[in-house]
mmCIF file of C-alpha atoms and ligand atoms in Angstrom:
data_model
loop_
_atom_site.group_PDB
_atom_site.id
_atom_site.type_symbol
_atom_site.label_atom_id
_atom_site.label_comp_id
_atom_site.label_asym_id
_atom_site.label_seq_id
_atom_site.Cartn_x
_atom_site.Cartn_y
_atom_site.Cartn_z
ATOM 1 C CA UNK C 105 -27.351 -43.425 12.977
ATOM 2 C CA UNK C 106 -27.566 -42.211 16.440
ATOM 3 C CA UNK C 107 -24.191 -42.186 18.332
ATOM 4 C CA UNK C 108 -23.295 -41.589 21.842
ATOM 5 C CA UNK C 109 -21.022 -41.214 24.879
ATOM 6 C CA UNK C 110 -22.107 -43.539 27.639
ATOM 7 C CA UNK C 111 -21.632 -44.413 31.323
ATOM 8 C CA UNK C 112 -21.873 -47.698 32.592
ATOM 9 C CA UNK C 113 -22.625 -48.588 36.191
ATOM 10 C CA UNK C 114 -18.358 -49.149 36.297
ATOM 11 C CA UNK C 115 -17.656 -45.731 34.854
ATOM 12 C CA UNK C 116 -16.252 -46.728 32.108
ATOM 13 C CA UNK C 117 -17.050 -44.042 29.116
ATOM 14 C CA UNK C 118 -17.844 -46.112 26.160
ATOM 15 C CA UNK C 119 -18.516 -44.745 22.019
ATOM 16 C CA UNK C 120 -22.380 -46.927 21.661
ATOM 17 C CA UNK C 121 -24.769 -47.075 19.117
ATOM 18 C CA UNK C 122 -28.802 -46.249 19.585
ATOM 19 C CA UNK C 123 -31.132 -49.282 18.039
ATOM 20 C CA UNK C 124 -34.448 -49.006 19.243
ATOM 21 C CA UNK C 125 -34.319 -48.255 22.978
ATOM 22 C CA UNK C 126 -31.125 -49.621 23.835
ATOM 23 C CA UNK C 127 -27.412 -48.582 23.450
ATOM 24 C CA UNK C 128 -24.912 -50.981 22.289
ATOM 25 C CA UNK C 129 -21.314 -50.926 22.602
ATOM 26 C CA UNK C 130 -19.334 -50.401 19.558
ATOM 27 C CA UNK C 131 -16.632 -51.450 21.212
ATOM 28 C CA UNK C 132 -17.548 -54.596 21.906
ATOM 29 C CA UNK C 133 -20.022 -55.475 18.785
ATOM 30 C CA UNK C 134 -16.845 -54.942 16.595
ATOM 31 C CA UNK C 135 -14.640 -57.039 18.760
ATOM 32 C CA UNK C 136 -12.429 -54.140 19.436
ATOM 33 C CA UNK C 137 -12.007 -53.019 15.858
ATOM 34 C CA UNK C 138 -13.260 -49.563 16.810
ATOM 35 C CA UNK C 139 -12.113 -47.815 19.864
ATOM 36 C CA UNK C 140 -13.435 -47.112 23.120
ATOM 37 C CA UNK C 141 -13.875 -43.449 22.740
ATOM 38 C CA UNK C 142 -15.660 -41.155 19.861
ATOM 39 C CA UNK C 143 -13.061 -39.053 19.231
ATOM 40 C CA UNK C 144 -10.595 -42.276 18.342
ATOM 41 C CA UNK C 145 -13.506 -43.419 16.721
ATOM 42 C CA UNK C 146 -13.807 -40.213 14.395
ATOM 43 C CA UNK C 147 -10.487 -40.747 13.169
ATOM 44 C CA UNK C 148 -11.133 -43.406 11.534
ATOM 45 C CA UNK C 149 -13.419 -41.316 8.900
ATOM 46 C CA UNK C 150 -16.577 -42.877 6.678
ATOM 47 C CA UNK C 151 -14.480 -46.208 7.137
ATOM 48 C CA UNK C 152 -15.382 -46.431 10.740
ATOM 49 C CA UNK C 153 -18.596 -45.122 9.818
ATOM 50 C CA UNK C 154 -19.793 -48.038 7.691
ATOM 51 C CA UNK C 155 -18.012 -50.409 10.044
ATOM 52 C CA UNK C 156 -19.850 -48.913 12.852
ATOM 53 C CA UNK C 157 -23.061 -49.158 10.630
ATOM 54 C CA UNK C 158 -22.901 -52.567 10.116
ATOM 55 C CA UNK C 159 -22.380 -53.872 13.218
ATOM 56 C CA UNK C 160 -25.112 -51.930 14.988
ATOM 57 C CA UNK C 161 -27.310 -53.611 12.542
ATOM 58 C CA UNK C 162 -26.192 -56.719 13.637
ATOM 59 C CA UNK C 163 -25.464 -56.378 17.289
ATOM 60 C CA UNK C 164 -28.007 -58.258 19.727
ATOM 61 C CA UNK C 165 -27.692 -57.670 23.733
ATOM 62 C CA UNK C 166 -27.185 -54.064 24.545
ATOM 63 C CA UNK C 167 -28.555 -51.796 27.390
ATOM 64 C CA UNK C 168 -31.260 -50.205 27.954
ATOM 65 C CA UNK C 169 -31.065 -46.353 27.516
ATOM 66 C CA UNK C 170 -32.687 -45.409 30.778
ATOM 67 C CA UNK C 171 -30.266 -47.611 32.788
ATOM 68 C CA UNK C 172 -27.344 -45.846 31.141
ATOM 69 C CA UNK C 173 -26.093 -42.293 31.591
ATOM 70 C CA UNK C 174 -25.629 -40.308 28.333
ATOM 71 C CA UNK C 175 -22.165 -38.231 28.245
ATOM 72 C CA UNK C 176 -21.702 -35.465 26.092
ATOM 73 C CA UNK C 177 -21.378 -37.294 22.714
ATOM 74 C CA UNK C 178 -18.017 -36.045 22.428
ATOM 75 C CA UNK C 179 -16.391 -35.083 26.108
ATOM 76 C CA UNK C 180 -12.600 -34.082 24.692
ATOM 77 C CA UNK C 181 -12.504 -32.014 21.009
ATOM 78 C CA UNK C 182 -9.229 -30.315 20.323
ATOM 79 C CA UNK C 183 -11.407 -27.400 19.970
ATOM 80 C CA UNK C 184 -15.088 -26.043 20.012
ATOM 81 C CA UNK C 185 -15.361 -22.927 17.893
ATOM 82 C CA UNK C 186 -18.283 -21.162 17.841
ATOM 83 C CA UNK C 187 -19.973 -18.098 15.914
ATOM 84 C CA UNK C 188 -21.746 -15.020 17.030
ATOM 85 C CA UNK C 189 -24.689 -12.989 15.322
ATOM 86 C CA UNK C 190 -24.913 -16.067 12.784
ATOM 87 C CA UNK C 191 -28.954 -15.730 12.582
ATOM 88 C CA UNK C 192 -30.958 -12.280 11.072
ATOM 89 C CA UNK C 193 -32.987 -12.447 13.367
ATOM 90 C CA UNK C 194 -30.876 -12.309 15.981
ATOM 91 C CA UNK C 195 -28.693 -9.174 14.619
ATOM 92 C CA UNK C 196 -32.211 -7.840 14.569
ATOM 93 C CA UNK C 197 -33.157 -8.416 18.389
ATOM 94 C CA UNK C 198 -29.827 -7.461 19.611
ATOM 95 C CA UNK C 199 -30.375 -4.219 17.321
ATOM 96 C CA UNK C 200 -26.258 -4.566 15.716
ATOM 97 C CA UNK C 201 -25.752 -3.934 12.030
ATOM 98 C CA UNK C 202 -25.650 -7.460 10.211
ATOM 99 C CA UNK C 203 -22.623 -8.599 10.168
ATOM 100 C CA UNK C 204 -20.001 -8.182 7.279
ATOM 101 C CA UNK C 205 -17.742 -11.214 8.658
ATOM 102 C CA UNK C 206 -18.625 -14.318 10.588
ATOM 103 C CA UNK C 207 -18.016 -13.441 14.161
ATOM 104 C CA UNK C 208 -16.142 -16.191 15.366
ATOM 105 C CA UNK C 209 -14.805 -17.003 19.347
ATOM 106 C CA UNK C 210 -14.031 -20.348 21.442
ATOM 107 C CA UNK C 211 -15.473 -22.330 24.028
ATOM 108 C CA UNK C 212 -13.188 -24.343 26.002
ATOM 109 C CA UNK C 213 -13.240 -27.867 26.072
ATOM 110 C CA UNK C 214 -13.763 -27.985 29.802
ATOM 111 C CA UNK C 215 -16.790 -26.887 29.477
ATOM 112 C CA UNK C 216 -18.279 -29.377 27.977
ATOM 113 C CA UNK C 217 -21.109 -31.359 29.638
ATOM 114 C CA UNK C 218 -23.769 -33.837 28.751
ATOM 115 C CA UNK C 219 -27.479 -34.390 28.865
ATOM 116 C CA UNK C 220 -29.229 -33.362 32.469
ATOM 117 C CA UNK C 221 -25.803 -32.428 33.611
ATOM 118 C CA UNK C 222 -26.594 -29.260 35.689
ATOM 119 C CA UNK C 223 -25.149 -26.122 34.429
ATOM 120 C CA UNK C 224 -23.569 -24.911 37.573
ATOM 121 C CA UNK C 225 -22.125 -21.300 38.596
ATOM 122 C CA UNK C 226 -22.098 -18.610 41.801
ATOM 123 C CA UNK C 227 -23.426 -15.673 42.033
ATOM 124 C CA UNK C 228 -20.055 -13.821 42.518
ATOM 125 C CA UNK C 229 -19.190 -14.958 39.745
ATOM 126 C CA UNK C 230 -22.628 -14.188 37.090
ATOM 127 C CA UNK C 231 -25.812 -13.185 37.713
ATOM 128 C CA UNK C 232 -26.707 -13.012 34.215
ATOM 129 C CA UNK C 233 -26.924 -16.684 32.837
ATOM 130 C CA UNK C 234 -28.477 -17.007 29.638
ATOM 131 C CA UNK C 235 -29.189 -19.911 27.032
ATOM 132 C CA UNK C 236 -28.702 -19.932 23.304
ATOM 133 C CA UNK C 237 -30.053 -22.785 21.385
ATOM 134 C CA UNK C 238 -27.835 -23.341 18.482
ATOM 135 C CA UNK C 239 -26.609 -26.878 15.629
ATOM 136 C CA UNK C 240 -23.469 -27.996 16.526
ATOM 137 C CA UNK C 241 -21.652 -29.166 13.840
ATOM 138 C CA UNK C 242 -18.931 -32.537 14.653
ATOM 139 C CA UNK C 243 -15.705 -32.583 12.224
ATOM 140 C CA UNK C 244 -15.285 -35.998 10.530
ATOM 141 C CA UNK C 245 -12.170 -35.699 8.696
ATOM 142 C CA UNK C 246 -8.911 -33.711 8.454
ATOM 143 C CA UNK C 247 -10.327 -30.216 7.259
ATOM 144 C CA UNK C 248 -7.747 -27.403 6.035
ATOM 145 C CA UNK C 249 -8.420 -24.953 3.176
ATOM 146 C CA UNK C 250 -11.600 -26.876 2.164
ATOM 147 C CA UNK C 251 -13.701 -25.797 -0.059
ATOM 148 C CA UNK C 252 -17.755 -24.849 0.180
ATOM 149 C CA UNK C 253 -18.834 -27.041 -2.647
ATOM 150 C CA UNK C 254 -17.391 -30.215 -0.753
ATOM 151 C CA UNK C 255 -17.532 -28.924 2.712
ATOM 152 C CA UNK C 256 -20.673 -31.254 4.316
ATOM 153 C CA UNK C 257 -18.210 -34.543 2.928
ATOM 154 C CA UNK C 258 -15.958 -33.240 6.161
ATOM 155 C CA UNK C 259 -19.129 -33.622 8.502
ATOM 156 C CA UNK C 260 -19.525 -36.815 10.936
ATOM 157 C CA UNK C 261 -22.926 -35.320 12.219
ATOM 158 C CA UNK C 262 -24.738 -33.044 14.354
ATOM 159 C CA UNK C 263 -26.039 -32.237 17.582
ATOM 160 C CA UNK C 264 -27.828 -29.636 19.958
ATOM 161 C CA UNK C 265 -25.829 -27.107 21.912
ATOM 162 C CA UNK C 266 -26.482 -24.924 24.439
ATOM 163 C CA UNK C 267 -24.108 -22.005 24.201
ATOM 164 C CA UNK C 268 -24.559 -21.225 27.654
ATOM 165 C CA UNK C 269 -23.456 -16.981 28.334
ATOM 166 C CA UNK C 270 -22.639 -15.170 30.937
ATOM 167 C CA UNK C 271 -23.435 -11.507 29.740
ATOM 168 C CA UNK C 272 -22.195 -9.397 32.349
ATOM 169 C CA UNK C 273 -18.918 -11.155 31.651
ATOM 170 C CA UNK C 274 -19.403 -11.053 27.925
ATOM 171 C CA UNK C 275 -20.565 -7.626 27.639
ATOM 172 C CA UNK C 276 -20.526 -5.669 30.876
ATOM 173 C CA UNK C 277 -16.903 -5.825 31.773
ATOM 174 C CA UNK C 278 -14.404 -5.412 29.533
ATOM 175 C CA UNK C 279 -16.192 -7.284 26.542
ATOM 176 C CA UNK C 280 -14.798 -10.835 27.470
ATOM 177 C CA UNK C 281 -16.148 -12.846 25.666
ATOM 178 C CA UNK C 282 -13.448 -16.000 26.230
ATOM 179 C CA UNK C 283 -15.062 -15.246 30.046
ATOM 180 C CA UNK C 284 -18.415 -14.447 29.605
ATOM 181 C CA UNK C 285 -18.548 -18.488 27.465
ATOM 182 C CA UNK C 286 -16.109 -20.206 28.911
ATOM 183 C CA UNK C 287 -17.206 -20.732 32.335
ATOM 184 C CA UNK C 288 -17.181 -24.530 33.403
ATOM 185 C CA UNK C 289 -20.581 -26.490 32.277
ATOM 186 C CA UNK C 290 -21.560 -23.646 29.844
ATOM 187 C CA UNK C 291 -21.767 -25.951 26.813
ATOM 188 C CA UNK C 292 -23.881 -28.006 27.057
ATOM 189 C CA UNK C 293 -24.098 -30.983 23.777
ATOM 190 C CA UNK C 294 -25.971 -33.607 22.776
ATOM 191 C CA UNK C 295 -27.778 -36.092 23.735
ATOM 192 C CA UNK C 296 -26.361 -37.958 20.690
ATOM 193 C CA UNK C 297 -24.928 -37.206 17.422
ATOM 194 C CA UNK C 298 -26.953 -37.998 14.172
ATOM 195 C CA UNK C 299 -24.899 -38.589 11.553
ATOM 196 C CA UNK C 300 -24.896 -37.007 8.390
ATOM 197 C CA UNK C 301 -26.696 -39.155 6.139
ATOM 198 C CA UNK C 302 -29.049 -39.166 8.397
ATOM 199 C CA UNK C 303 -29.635 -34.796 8.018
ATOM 200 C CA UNK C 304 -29.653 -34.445 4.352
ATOM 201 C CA UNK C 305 -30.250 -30.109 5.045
ATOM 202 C CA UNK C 306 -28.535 -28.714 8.061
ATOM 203 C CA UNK C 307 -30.208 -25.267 6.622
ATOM 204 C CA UNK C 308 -33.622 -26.392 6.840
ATOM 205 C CA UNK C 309 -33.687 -27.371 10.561
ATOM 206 C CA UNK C 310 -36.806 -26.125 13.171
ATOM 207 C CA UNK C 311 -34.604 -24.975 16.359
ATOM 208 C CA UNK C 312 -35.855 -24.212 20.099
ATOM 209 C CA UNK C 313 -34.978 -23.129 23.206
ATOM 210 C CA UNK C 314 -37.657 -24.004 26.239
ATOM 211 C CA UNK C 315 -36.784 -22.944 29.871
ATOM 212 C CA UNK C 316 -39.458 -24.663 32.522
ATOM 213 C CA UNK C 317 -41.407 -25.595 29.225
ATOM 214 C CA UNK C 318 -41.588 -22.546 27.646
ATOM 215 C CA UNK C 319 -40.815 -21.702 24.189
ATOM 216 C CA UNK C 320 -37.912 -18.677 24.495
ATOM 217 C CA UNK C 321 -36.370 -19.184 21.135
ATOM 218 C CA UNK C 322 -38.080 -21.065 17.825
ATOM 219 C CA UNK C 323 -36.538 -20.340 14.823
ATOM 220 C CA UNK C 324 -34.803 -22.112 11.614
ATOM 221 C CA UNK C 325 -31.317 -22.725 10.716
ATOM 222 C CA UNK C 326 -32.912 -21.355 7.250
ATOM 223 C CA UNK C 327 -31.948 -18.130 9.109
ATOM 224 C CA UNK C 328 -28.290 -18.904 9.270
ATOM 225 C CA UNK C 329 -26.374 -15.949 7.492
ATOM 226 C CA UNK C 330 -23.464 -17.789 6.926
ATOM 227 C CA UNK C 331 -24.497 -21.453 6.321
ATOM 228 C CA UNK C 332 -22.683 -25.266 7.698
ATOM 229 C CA UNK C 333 -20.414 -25.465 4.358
ATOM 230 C CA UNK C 334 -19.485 -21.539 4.129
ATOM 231 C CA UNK C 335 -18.213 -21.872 7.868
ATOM 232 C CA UNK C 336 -16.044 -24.660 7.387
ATOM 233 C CA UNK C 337 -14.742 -23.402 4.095
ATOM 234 C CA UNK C 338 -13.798 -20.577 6.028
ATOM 235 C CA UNK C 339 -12.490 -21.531 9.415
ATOM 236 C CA UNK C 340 -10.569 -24.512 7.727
ATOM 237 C CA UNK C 341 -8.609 -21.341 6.098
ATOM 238 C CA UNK C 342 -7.194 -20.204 9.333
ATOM 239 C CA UNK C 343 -6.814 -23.137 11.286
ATOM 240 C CA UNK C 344 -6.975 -27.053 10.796
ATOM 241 C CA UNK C 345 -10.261 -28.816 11.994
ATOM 242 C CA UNK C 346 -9.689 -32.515 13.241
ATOM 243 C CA UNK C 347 -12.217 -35.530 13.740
ATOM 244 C CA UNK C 348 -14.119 -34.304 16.430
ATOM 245 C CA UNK C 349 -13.578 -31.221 16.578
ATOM 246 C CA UNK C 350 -17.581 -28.890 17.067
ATOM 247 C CA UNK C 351 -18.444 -25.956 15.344
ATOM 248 C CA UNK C 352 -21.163 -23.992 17.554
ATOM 249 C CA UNK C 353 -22.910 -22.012 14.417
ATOM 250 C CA UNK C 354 -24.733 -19.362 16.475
ATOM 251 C CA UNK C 355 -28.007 -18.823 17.548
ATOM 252 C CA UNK C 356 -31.432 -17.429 16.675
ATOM 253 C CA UNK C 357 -33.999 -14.989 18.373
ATOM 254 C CA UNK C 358 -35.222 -14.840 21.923
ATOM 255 C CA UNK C 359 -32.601 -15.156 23.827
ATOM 256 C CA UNK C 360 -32.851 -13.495 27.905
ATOM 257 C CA UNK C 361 -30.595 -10.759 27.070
ATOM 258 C CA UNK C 362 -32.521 -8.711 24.508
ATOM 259 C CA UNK C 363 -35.967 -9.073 26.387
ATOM 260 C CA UNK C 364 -37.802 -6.510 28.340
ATOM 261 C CA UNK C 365 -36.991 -6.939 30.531
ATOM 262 C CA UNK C 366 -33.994 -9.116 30.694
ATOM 263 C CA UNK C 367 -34.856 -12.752 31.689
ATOM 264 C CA UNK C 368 -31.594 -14.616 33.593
ATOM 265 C CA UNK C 369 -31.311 -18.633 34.160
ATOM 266 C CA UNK C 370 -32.287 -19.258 37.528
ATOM 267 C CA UNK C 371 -31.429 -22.000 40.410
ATOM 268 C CA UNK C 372 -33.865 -25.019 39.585
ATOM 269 C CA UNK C 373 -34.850 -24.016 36.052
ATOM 270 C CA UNK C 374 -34.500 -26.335 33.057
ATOM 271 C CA UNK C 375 -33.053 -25.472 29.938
ATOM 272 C CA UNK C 376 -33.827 -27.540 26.953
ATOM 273 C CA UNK C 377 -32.734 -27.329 23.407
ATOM 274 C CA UNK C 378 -34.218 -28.924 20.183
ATOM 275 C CA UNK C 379 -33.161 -29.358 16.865
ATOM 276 C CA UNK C 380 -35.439 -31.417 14.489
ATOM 277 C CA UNK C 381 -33.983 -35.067 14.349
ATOM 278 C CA UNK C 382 -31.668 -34.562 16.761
ATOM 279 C CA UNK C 383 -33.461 -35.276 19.896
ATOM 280 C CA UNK C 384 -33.486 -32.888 23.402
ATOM 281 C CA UNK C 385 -31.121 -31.590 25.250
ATOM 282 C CA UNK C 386 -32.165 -30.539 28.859
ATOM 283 C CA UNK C 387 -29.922 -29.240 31.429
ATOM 284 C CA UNK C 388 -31.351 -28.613 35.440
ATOM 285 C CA UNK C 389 -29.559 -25.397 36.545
ATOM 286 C CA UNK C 390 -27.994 -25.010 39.549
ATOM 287 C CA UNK C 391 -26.652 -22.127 41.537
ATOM 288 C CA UNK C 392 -24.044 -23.377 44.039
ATOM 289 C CA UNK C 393 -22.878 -21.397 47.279
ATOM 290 C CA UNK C 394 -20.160 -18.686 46.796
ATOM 291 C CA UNK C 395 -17.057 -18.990 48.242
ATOM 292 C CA UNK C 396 -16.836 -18.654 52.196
ATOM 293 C CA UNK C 397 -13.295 -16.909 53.394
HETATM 294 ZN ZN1 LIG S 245 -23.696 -18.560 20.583
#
């Protein structure tokens, strides 16, 4: 099942299922059984899966997909946490010794945004915008000290994400990272969220980055050192993952950083990011003036 975040022409965001080429409210088809917004709607578990199931099978009316705009499927996690130098070959382009512990950082909230949202900044600000295609991971349930062998079970589905990096602020001053990924717009997710029983093997997934078209980054999340149920085992350890919550589980080869030479985002270009079976995710970028004193 493909969920999603949408807009109607009121502005009112709304949790809708995908049939065909249409969105339906779930809202609505349930008669206000399940709420308004995913995150509410996550809550509710495999229950509100099933419900949700079931009436998307049997809803009739809808909109049509093109007359609707897509929100990032989730637009207000209590967290996104995501992990660095998760792919070998990765740790081999950037040259680092492979990691002996997942690398692990945040990306704020407010940086979410959806699909063809531009990812905005200023040049006083970065001039070294780069993309990272990586599987973003939704929490379904309540997850604290779970364990690996029933970790997926915790899973309400998965999306693309663009973990959108500023690397002089990540790496050329002062190694801030919380900076360098943080900045407004930089994470990019969606267009929808497939749902797990729809991706029986998040670790045999074909992943790409295109800017303009071209291929930058095509890879496998076969390459994942640390794999979807070891990182929830393990960040469920140290903190408490709630319904809704994204885990951002790194990224493969090719990003602009460790080319030669270095290739940086670009006013007008178009990032997109693919994931087998979860659709495209393409953001215009877009350079906006800096600030005039
Ligand atoms: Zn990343």
């Amino acid at each position: 099942m493909k969920l999603v975040t949408y807009q109607k022409a009121d502005g009112i965001a709304m949790l809708g299922g995908i049939k065909g080429d249409r969105v339906y409210s779930l809202h609505y088809a349930t008669a206000g059984v399940l709420p308004e917004d995913m995150r509410s709607f996550l809550e509710f578990g495999d229950e509100g899966m099933e419900v949700a199931r079931e009436a998307l099978a049997n809803a009739t009316g809808g909109v049509p997909l093109d007359e609707v705009k897509l929100l990032s499927p989730i637009t207000n996690p209590s967290k996104v946490v995501a992990i660095g130098l998760n792919y070998r070959d990765h740790v081999d382009e950037a040259k680092l010794p492979f990691p002996q512990i997942a690398t692990m950082f945040c990306k704020y909230p407010s940086a979410i945004i959806g699909a063809d949202e531009p990812i905005r900044w200023r040049r006083e600000i970065t001039e070294k915008v780069d993309w990272e295609a990586e599987l973003a991971v939704v929490i379904g349930r309540t997850a604290r000290n779970v364990g690996e062998d029933v970790a997926l079970d915790f899973v309400a589905g998965y999306m693309n994400c663009n973990d959108v990096s500023a690397r002089d602020l990540q790496l050329e001053r002062g190694d801030q990272w919380l900076r360098g990924k943080c900045l407004d717009t930089f994470c990019p997710l969606g267009p929808w969220l497939v749902t797990r029983d729809d991706v029986p093997d998040p670790g045999n997934l074909g992943i790409r980055a295109l800017v303009n078209g071209k291929v930058m980054q095509d890879s496998t999340t076969a390459n994942l050192i640390y794999d979807v149920p070891f990182l929830i085992s393990y960040l469920s350890e140290a903190f408490t993952l709630l319904p809704g919550d994204v885990i951002a589980t790194g990224t493969p080869a090719g990003v602009g950083a460790f080319r030669d030479p270095p290739i940086w985002l670009q006013d007008g270009d178009t990032v997109t990011i693919e994931i087998d079976g979860l659709g495209s995710l393409s953001n215009p970028c877009l350079i906006e003036p800096d600030f005039q004193n």
